[in-house]
């Protein structure tokens, strides 16, 4: 068997991770996708949108710029352990150079969406990541502190509102769909196996009728709070609307997805949820409720190669789970 990307000496000793603990290192690398480029293959072109950054594992990459007269000038050589493409993500700007593999090359790729997930979910790790980047960018040195503070503040406010659900703190439909599509539309030679799970709560309307919308919201929030105990670091949980949830599980087989679906189902079924609501007379009522859930599972490429196809397949499986008696996990046909 070949070495894991985590065993690569260039990655372990990269200046990007020099100040990180083993736990922090593992948290970041959970988001990385391995990709191979052949000698002479273009990685990205000047002027293109920048949605990924790259860490060089093996091989060699050169960066060139257009001089305006049809000629190109080499501005940088990248060796194993170095990284490139990060500025387009940070500045939300087009690529400033063209990068090409000059020999067979392996890289690890961090999607722009996952870059901002790190800022949101792991701000201290993000600070170390950005600090490492700033140390090799001489133009940043005088204002790196202000830049980092502004970026973290932006990541905690505007970006947070744009990609998360205010009630549960989970990601929203937009982020989930963008993340799923970006993974399926990548230009890597090996297509990744990605699982999608759709979930909704069984008979949530009965809780809404008995305890009002506030009671239903408390149940939805409590259920969402239990997902992280089951999901892995790279998995994405989102609230779509009401009591509907969806999950994207990268690099996950059908069997693994079924197992995670069963664990999610059991986690919800085992919850005892305290409610504190006002009754019709305005008196405070403290009680406890439980609820069950159904899930539908779909995996690429068996059930689809696009985000909409996988979501539709998982949703169809979810409907079958309801028809078959609820509180169960059903795989797409």
mmCIF file of C-alpha atoms in Angstrom:
data_model
loop_
_atom_site.group_PDB
_atom_site.id
_atom_site.type_symbol
_atom_site.label_atom_id
_atom_site.label_comp_id
_atom_site.label_asym_id
_atom_site.label_seq_id
_atom_site.Cartn_x
_atom_site.Cartn_y
_atom_site.Cartn_z
ATOM 1 C CA UNK A 1 0.000 0.000 0.000
ATOM 2 C CA UNK A 2 1.125 3.581 -0.663
ATOM 3 C CA UNK A 3 1.816 6.084 2.037
ATOM 4 C CA UNK A 4 -0.983 8.177 3.448
ATOM 5 C CA UNK A 5 -0.675 11.909 2.690
ATOM 6 C CA UNK A 6 -0.278 12.395 6.439
ATOM 7 C CA UNK A 7 2.926 10.323 6.366
ATOM 8 C CA UNK A 8 4.538 12.601 3.794
ATOM 9 C CA UNK A 9 7.621 14.320 5.253
ATOM 10 C CA UNK A 10 7.083 17.425 3.107
ATOM 11 C CA UNK A 11 3.615 17.849 4.588
ATOM 12 C CA UNK A 12 4.647 17.195 8.182
ATOM 13 C CA UNK A 13 7.500 19.722 7.996
ATOM 14 C CA UNK A 14 5.677 22.312 5.894
ATOM 15 C CA UNK A 15 5.893 25.832 7.378
ATOM 16 C CA UNK A 16 2.100 25.905 7.105
ATOM 17 C CA UNK A 17 1.842 23.441 10.017
ATOM 18 C CA UNK A 18 5.032 24.201 11.963
ATOM 19 C CA UNK A 19 3.266 25.853 14.902
ATOM 20 C CA UNK A 20 0.375 23.370 15.122
ATOM 21 C CA UNK A 21 -0.088 20.550 17.590
ATOM 22 C CA UNK A 22 -0.799 17.038 16.359
ATOM 23 C CA UNK A 23 -4.528 17.500 17.049
ATOM 24 C CA UNK A 24 -4.601 20.788 15.146
ATOM 25 C CA UNK A 25 -2.629 19.237 12.278
ATOM 26 C CA UNK A 26 -5.119 16.365 12.062
ATOM 27 C CA UNK A 27 -8.075 18.777 12.157
ATOM 28 C CA UNK A 28 -6.742 20.675 9.139
ATOM 29 C CA UNK A 29 -5.705 17.632 7.107
ATOM 30 C CA UNK A 30 -9.199 16.158 7.499
ATOM 31 C CA UNK A 31 -10.309 18.794 4.985
ATOM 32 C CA UNK A 32 -7.616 18.081 2.378
ATOM 33 C CA UNK A 33 -8.149 16.215 -0.895
ATOM 34 C CA UNK A 34 -5.246 14.534 -2.699
ATOM 35 C CA UNK A 35 -4.868 15.290 -6.410
ATOM 36 C CA UNK A 36 -2.371 14.243 -9.090
ATOM 37 C CA UNK A 37 -1.093 16.297 -12.033
ATOM 38 C CA UNK A 38 0.997 14.940 -14.910
ATOM 39 C CA UNK A 39 4.134 16.638 -16.194
ATOM 40 C CA UNK A 40 3.173 19.740 -18.153
ATOM 41 C CA UNK A 41 -0.416 19.791 -16.829
ATOM 42 C CA UNK A 42 -1.949 23.139 -15.969
ATOM 43 C CA UNK A 43 -3.071 23.519 -12.336
ATOM 44 C CA UNK A 44 -4.706 26.910 -12.769
ATOM 45 C CA UNK A 45 -4.448 29.930 -15.073
ATOM 46 C CA UNK A 46 -3.942 33.615 -14.436
ATOM 47 C CA UNK A 47 -7.280 35.427 -14.210
ATOM 48 C CA UNK A 48 -9.338 32.386 -13.194
ATOM 49 C CA UNK A 49 -11.476 32.491 -10.024
ATOM 50 C CA UNK A 50 -9.481 31.271 -7.018
ATOM 51 C CA UNK A 51 -11.482 28.659 -5.127
ATOM 52 C CA UNK A 52 -8.708 26.319 -3.912
ATOM 53 C CA UNK A 53 -5.282 26.455 -2.309
ATOM 54 C CA UNK A 54 -2.620 23.805 -2.811
ATOM 55 C CA UNK A 55 0.101 22.168 -0.700
ATOM 56 C CA UNK A 56 2.816 20.446 -2.719
ATOM 57 C CA UNK A 57 3.544 16.874 -1.628
ATOM 58 C CA UNK A 58 5.815 15.589 -4.393
ATOM 59 C CA UNK A 59 7.020 16.929 -7.720
ATOM 60 C CA UNK A 60 7.594 20.493 -8.828
ATOM 61 C CA UNK A 61 5.404 23.451 -9.799
ATOM 62 C CA UNK A 62 6.293 26.783 -11.408
ATOM 63 C CA UNK A 63 4.333 30.026 -11.311
ATOM 64 C CA UNK A 64 4.451 32.338 -14.332
ATOM 65 C CA UNK A 65 2.862 35.662 -15.281
ATOM 66 C CA UNK A 66 1.911 37.131 -18.634
ATOM 67 C CA UNK A 67 4.184 40.045 -19.573
ATOM 68 C CA UNK A 68 1.622 41.378 -22.041
ATOM 69 C CA UNK A 69 3.572 40.689 -25.237
ATOM 70 C CA UNK A 70 2.780 36.990 -25.471
ATOM 71 C CA UNK A 71 5.765 36.080 -23.316
ATOM 72 C CA UNK A 72 5.634 34.586 -19.850
ATOM 73 C CA UNK A 73 8.010 35.125 -16.965
ATOM 74 C CA UNK A 74 8.682 32.608 -14.206
ATOM 75 C CA UNK A 75 8.217 34.221 -10.818
ATOM 76 C CA UNK A 76 8.426 31.288 -8.427
ATOM 77 C CA UNK A 77 9.391 27.624 -8.068
ATOM 78 C CA UNK A 78 7.411 25.525 -5.601
ATOM 79 C CA UNK A 79 9.126 22.579 -3.904
ATOM 80 C CA UNK A 80 7.541 19.851 -1.732
ATOM 81 C CA UNK A 81 6.208 21.323 1.519
ATOM 82 C CA UNK A 82 5.394 24.738 0.026
ATOM 83 C CA UNK A 83 1.914 25.984 -0.778
ATOM 84 C CA UNK A 84 0.320 28.258 -3.355
ATOM 85 C CA UNK A 85 -3.012 29.655 -4.488
ATOM 86 C CA UNK A 86 -3.994 30.946 -1.046
ATOM 87 C CA UNK A 87 -4.127 34.657 -1.879
ATOM 88 C CA UNK A 88 -6.956 34.340 -4.389
ATOM 89 C CA UNK A 89 -9.076 32.698 -1.652
ATOM 90 C CA UNK A 90 -8.189 35.231 1.031
ATOM 91 C CA UNK A 91 -8.688 38.259 -1.226
ATOM 92 C CA UNK A 92 -11.630 36.738 -3.168
ATOM 93 C CA UNK A 93 -9.754 37.771 -6.313
ATOM 94 C CA UNK A 94 -8.790 36.150 -9.629
ATOM 95 C CA UNK A 95 -5.564 34.168 -9.865
ATOM 96 C CA UNK A 96 -2.549 36.467 -10.210
ATOM 97 C CA UNK A 97 -0.358 33.846 -11.914
ATOM 98 C CA UNK A 98 -0.440 30.588 -13.844
ATOM 99 C CA UNK A 99 0.817 27.449 -12.094
ATOM 100 C CA UNK A 100 1.995 24.386 -14.015
ATOM 101 C CA UNK A 101 3.390 21.006 -12.951
ATOM 102 C CA UNK A 102 6.867 20.598 -14.476
ATOM 103 C CA UNK A 103 6.997 16.925 -13.488
ATOM 104 C CA UNK A 104 4.523 14.360 -12.186
ATOM 105 C CA UNK A 105 3.155 16.069 -9.094
ATOM 106 C CA UNK A 106 0.937 15.274 -6.125
ATOM 107 C CA UNK A 107 -0.765 18.018 -4.137
ATOM 108 C CA UNK A 108 -3.254 18.354 -1.312
ATOM 109 C CA UNK A 109 -6.131 20.708 -2.047
ATOM 110 C CA UNK A 110 -8.055 22.849 0.437
ATOM 111 C CA UNK A 111 -11.353 24.095 -0.966
ATOM 112 C CA UNK A 112 -12.123 27.762 -0.372
ATOM 113 C CA UNK A 113 -15.351 26.794 1.379
ATOM 114 C CA UNK A 114 -13.390 24.593 3.772
ATOM 115 C CA UNK A 115 -10.892 27.412 4.354
ATOM 116 C CA UNK A 116 -13.754 29.466 5.756
ATOM 117 C CA UNK A 117 -15.090 26.463 7.670
ATOM 118 C CA UNK A 118 -11.749 26.383 9.492
ATOM 119 C CA UNK A 119 -12.088 30.076 10.337
ATOM 120 C CA UNK A 120 -15.597 29.523 11.652
ATOM 121 C CA UNK A 121 -15.130 26.183 13.433
ATOM 122 C CA UNK A 122 -11.485 26.411 14.558
ATOM 123 C CA UNK A 123 -10.523 30.113 14.912
ATOM 124 C CA UNK A 124 -7.270 29.394 16.761
ATOM 125 C CA UNK A 125 -6.161 26.945 14.080
ATOM 126 C CA UNK A 126 -7.170 29.459 11.422
ATOM 127 C CA UNK A 127 -5.081 32.122 13.167
ATOM 128 C CA UNK A 128 -2.017 29.853 13.049
ATOM 129 C CA UNK A 129 -2.705 29.031 9.400
ATOM 130 C CA UNK A 130 -3.014 32.675 8.451
ATOM 131 C CA UNK A 131 0.024 33.599 10.528
ATOM 132 C CA UNK A 132 2.107 31.031 8.641
ATOM 133 C CA UNK A 133 0.884 32.454 5.364
ATOM 134 C CA UNK A 134 1.624 36.019 6.441
ATOM 135 C CA UNK A 135 5.200 35.153 7.429
ATOM 136 C CA UNK A 136 6.112 34.298 3.836
ATOM 137 C CA UNK A 137 4.283 37.222 2.281
ATOM 138 C CA UNK A 138 6.535 40.242 2.826
ATOM 139 C CA UNK A 139 3.841 42.657 1.727
ATOM 140 C CA UNK A 140 1.727 41.546 4.706
ATOM 141 C CA UNK A 141 4.283 41.905 7.472
ATOM 142 C CA UNK A 142 3.553 45.498 8.437
ATOM 143 C CA UNK A 143 -0.195 45.000 8.668
ATOM 144 C CA UNK A 144 -0.598 41.278 9.373
ATOM 145 C CA UNK A 145 -2.080 41.838 12.826
ATOM 146 C CA UNK A 146 -4.806 44.153 11.539
ATOM 147 C CA UNK A 147 -5.473 41.870 8.567
ATOM 148 C CA UNK A 148 -5.801 38.748 10.703
ATOM 149 C CA UNK A 149 -8.104 40.439 13.182
ATOM 150 C CA UNK A 150 -10.283 41.837 10.409
ATOM 151 C CA UNK A 151 -10.460 38.491 8.625
ATOM 152 C CA UNK A 152 -11.388 36.584 11.773
ATOM 153 C CA UNK A 153 -13.995 39.185 12.645
ATOM 154 C CA UNK A 154 -15.393 38.946 9.131
ATOM 155 C CA UNK A 155 -15.367 35.166 9.353
ATOM 156 C CA UNK A 156 -17.346 35.309 12.607
ATOM 157 C CA UNK A 157 -19.961 37.779 11.372
ATOM 158 C CA UNK A 158 -20.750 38.220 7.683
ATOM 159 C CA UNK A 159 -19.620 34.787 6.563
ATOM 160 C CA UNK A 160 -21.252 33.180 9.585
ATOM 161 C CA UNK A 161 -24.603 34.708 8.698
ATOM 162 C CA UNK A 162 -24.212 33.725 5.064
ATOM 163 C CA UNK A 163 -23.525 30.025 5.593
ATOM 164 C CA UNK A 164 -25.236 29.023 8.847
ATOM 165 C CA UNK A 165 -28.706 28.475 10.221
ATOM 166 C CA UNK A 166 -29.455 30.899 13.049
ATOM 167 C CA UNK A 167 -31.509 28.477 15.176
ATOM 168 C CA UNK A 168 -29.223 25.430 15.236
ATOM 169 C CA UNK A 169 -25.797 26.790 14.304
ATOM 170 C CA UNK A 170 -25.580 24.146 11.561
ATOM 171 C CA UNK A 171 -24.719 25.064 7.993
ATOM 172 C CA UNK A 172 -27.567 26.170 5.737
ATOM 173 C CA UNK A 173 -28.846 24.776 2.436
ATOM 174 C CA UNK A 174 -26.736 27.157 0.363
ATOM 175 C CA UNK A 175 -23.466 26.112 1.972
ATOM 176 C CA UNK A 176 -24.303 22.403 1.788
ATOM 177 C CA UNK A 177 -25.222 22.569 -1.905
ATOM 178 C CA UNK A 178 -22.157 24.658 -2.810
ATOM 179 C CA UNK A 179 -19.858 22.347 -0.882
ATOM 180 C CA UNK A 180 -21.369 19.207 -2.423
ATOM 181 C CA UNK A 181 -21.186 20.612 -5.949
ATOM 182 C CA UNK A 182 -17.584 21.797 -5.538
ATOM 183 C CA UNK A 183 -16.482 18.317 -4.490
ATOM 184 C CA UNK A 184 -18.296 16.555 -7.321
ATOM 185 C CA UNK A 185 -17.190 19.023 -9.974
ATOM 186 C CA UNK A 186 -13.472 18.924 -9.072
ATOM 187 C CA UNK A 187 -11.027 18.249 -11.889
ATOM 188 C CA UNK A 188 -9.060 15.543 -10.078
ATOM 189 C CA UNK A 189 -8.446 12.306 -11.971
ATOM 190 C CA UNK A 190 -10.014 10.157 -9.246
ATOM 191 C CA UNK A 191 -13.638 10.944 -8.488
ATOM 192 C CA UNK A 192 -14.374 10.860 -4.778
ATOM 193 C CA UNK A 193 -17.042 8.707 -3.202
ATOM 194 C CA UNK A 194 -19.421 11.099 -1.454
ATOM 195 C CA UNK A 195 -22.490 10.170 0.555
ATOM 196 C CA UNK A 196 -25.557 12.333 1.119
ATOM 197 C CA UNK A 197 -28.044 11.705 3.929
ATOM 198 C CA UNK A 198 -31.449 13.375 4.170
ATOM 199 C CA UNK A 199 -33.309 13.426 7.493
ATOM 200 C CA UNK A 200 -36.479 14.755 8.966
ATOM 201 C CA UNK A 201 -38.123 14.286 12.345
ATOM 202 C CA UNK A 202 -41.104 11.949 12.768
ATOM 203 C CA UNK A 203 -44.353 13.746 13.602
ATOM 204 C CA UNK A 204 -42.803 17.038 14.696
ATOM 205 C CA UNK A 205 -46.240 18.591 14.097
ATOM 206 C CA UNK A 206 -47.533 16.773 17.186
ATOM 207 C CA UNK A 207 -44.974 18.606 19.358
ATOM 208 C CA UNK A 208 -45.811 21.901 17.641
ATOM 209 C CA UNK A 209 -49.509 21.339 18.315
ATOM 210 C CA UNK A 210 -48.930 20.432 21.964
ATOM 211 C CA UNK A 211 -46.221 22.930 22.904
ATOM 212 C CA UNK A 212 -46.307 25.572 20.184
ATOM 213 C CA UNK A 213 -43.619 26.680 17.754
ATOM 214 C CA UNK A 214 -41.241 27.487 20.618
ATOM 215 C CA UNK A 215 -41.409 23.863 21.764
ATOM 216 C CA UNK A 216 -40.755 22.607 18.242
ATOM 217 C CA UNK A 217 -37.748 24.930 17.922
ATOM 218 C CA UNK A 218 -36.302 23.619 21.190
ATOM 219 C CA UNK A 219 -36.617 20.053 19.904
ATOM 220 C CA UNK A 220 -34.986 20.916 16.572
ATOM 221 C CA UNK A 221 -32.111 22.698 18.345
ATOM 222 C CA UNK A 222 -31.564 19.790 20.755
ATOM 223 C CA UNK A 223 -31.541 17.234 17.935
ATOM 224 C CA UNK A 224 -29.056 19.295 15.920
ATOM 225 C CA UNK A 225 -26.781 19.562 18.950
ATOM 226 C CA UNK A 226 -26.309 15.789 18.982
ATOM 227 C CA UNK A 227 -25.068 15.442 15.415
ATOM 228 C CA UNK A 228 -21.442 16.369 16.121
ATOM 229 C CA UNK A 229 -21.072 13.409 18.471
ATOM 230 C CA UNK A 230 -21.681 11.107 15.497
ATOM 231 C CA UNK A 231 -20.174 12.987 12.561
ATOM 232 C CA UNK A 232 -16.486 13.221 11.649
ATOM 233 C CA UNK A 233 -14.552 16.477 11.317
ATOM 234 C CA UNK A 234 -14.864 16.694 7.521
ATOM 235 C CA UNK A 235 -18.600 15.843 7.457
ATOM 236 C CA UNK A 236 -21.101 18.636 6.850
ATOM 237 C CA UNK A 237 -24.447 18.898 8.648
ATOM 238 C CA UNK A 238 -27.042 21.410 7.460
ATOM 239 C CA UNK A 239 -30.567 22.413 8.342
ATOM 240 C CA UNK A 240 -32.512 22.781 5.122
ATOM 241 C CA UNK A 241 -35.827 24.068 6.499
ATOM 242 C CA UNK A 242 -38.106 23.311 9.435
ATOM 243 C CA UNK A 243 -37.223 19.848 10.732
ATOM 244 C CA UNK A 244 -35.363 18.831 7.554
ATOM 245 C CA UNK A 245 -31.621 18.168 7.719
ATOM 246 C CA UNK A 246 -29.006 16.960 5.255
ATOM 247 C CA UNK A 247 -25.464 15.640 5.613
ATOM 248 C CA UNK A 248 -22.545 15.455 3.181
ATOM 249 C CA UNK A 249 -19.988 12.767 4.033
ATOM 250 C CA UNK A 250 -16.818 13.000 1.887
ATOM 251 C CA UNK A 251 -14.824 9.856 1.036
ATOM 252 C CA UNK A 252 -17.557 7.600 2.400
ATOM 253 C CA UNK A 253 -18.724 4.232 1.078
ATOM 254 C CA UNK A 254 -22.332 3.085 1.038
ATOM 255 C CA UNK A 255 -21.728 0.746 3.974
ATOM 256 C CA UNK A 256 -20.073 3.524 6.005
ATOM 257 C CA UNK A 257 -22.903 5.918 5.148
ATOM 258 C CA UNK A 258 -25.514 3.395 6.310
ATOM 259 C CA UNK A 259 -23.605 2.932 9.569
ATOM 260 C CA UNK A 260 -23.435 6.690 10.188
ATOM 261 C CA UNK A 261 -27.128 6.987 9.287
ATOM 262 C CA UNK A 262 -28.019 4.331 11.856
ATOM 263 C CA UNK A 263 -25.923 6.080 14.492
ATOM 264 C CA UNK A 264 -27.669 9.380 13.755
ATOM 265 C CA UNK A 265 -31.067 7.683 13.954
ATOM 266 C CA UNK A 266 -30.186 6.046 17.288
ATOM 267 C CA UNK A 267 -28.740 9.292 18.679
ATOM 268 C CA UNK A 268 -32.027 11.096 18.002
ATOM 269 C CA UNK A 269 -34.182 8.225 19.325
ATOM 270 C CA UNK A 270 -32.198 8.094 22.570
ATOM 271 C CA UNK A 271 -32.574 11.797 23.331
ATOM 272 C CA UNK A 272 -34.703 12.973 26.230
ATOM 273 C CA UNK A 273 -35.332 16.640 25.471
ATOM 274 C CA UNK A 274 -36.290 19.095 28.239
ATOM 275 C CA UNK A 275 -38.827 21.724 27.168
ATOM 276 C CA UNK A 276 -39.542 25.013 28.878
ATOM 277 C CA UNK A 277 -42.563 26.702 27.284
ATOM 278 C CA UNK A 278 -45.555 28.785 28.259
ATOM 279 C CA UNK A 279 -49.000 27.226 28.192
ATOM 280 C CA UNK A 280 -52.169 28.909 26.890
ATOM 281 C CA UNK A 281 -52.579 30.720 30.208
ATOM 282 C CA UNK A 282 -49.039 32.076 30.076
ATOM 283 C CA UNK A 283 -47.801 29.782 32.833
ATOM 284 C CA UNK A 284 -44.323 28.294 32.465
ATOM 285 C CA UNK A 285 -44.440 24.579 31.682
ATOM 286 C CA UNK A 286 -41.396 22.359 32.150
ATOM 287 C CA UNK A 287 -41.610 18.905 30.626
ATOM 288 C CA UNK A 288 -39.603 16.342 28.669
ATOM 289 C CA UNK A 289 -40.241 14.828 25.241
ATOM 290 C CA UNK A 290 -38.608 12.374 22.865
ATOM 291 C CA UNK A 291 -38.748 12.074 19.089
ATOM 292 C CA UNK A 292 -37.641 9.735 16.326
ATOM 293 C CA UNK A 293 -36.376 10.297 12.817
ATOM 294 C CA UNK A 294 -36.050 8.840 9.315
ATOM 295 C CA UNK A 295 -33.061 9.034 6.995
ATOM 296 C CA UNK A 296 -32.463 8.436 3.292
ATOM 297 C CA UNK A 297 -28.994 7.553 2.009
ATOM 298 C CA UNK A 298 -27.440 8.069 -1.435
ATOM 299 C CA UNK A 299 -23.806 7.655 -2.542
ATOM 300 C CA UNK A 300 -21.908 8.707 -5.640
ATOM 301 C CA UNK A 301 -21.477 7.354 -8.226
ATOM 302 C CA UNK A 302 -24.103 4.633 -7.616
ATOM 303 C CA UNK A 303 -26.990 7.030 -7.125
ATOM 304 C CA UNK A 304 -25.777 10.080 -9.037
ATOM 305 C CA UNK A 305 -22.745 12.122 -10.081
ATOM 306 C CA UNK A 306 -24.128 15.605 -9.395
ATOM 307 C CA UNK A 307 -25.238 17.388 -6.275
ATOM 308 C CA UNK A 308 -28.905 17.720 -7.325
ATOM 309 C CA UNK A 309 -29.039 14.042 -8.355
ATOM 310 C CA UNK A 310 -27.652 12.827 -5.029
ATOM 311 C CA UNK A 311 -29.926 15.082 -2.999
ATOM 312 C CA UNK A 312 -32.952 13.905 -5.008
ATOM 313 C CA UNK A 313 -31.987 10.241 -4.556
ATOM 314 C CA UNK A 314 -31.520 10.657 -0.809
ATOM 315 C CA UNK A 315 -34.832 12.519 -0.554
ATOM 316 C CA UNK A 316 -36.646 9.727 -2.426
ATOM 317 C CA UNK A 317 -35.124 7.192 -0.008
ATOM 318 C CA UNK A 318 -36.265 9.338 2.923
ATOM 319 C CA UNK A 319 -39.842 9.248 1.647
ATOM 320 C CA UNK A 320 -39.688 5.448 1.433
ATOM 321 C CA UNK A 321 -38.450 5.315 5.039
ATOM 322 C CA UNK A 322 -41.558 7.227 6.123
ATOM 323 C CA UNK A 323 -43.804 4.934 4.089
ATOM 324 C CA UNK A 324 -42.262 1.858 5.710
ATOM 325 C CA UNK A 325 -43.060 2.880 9.269
ATOM 326 C CA UNK A 326 -40.622 5.682 10.212
ATOM 327 C CA UNK A 327 -37.689 5.534 12.665
ATOM 328 C CA UNK A 328 -35.511 3.838 10.071
ATOM 329 C CA UNK A 329 -32.731 4.327 7.490
ATOM 330 C CA UNK A 330 -33.384 3.487 3.825
ATOM 331 C CA UNK A 331 -30.865 3.408 0.963
ATOM 332 C CA UNK A 332 -31.739 4.885 -2.436
ATOM 333 C CA UNK A 333 -32.732 2.428 -5.141
#
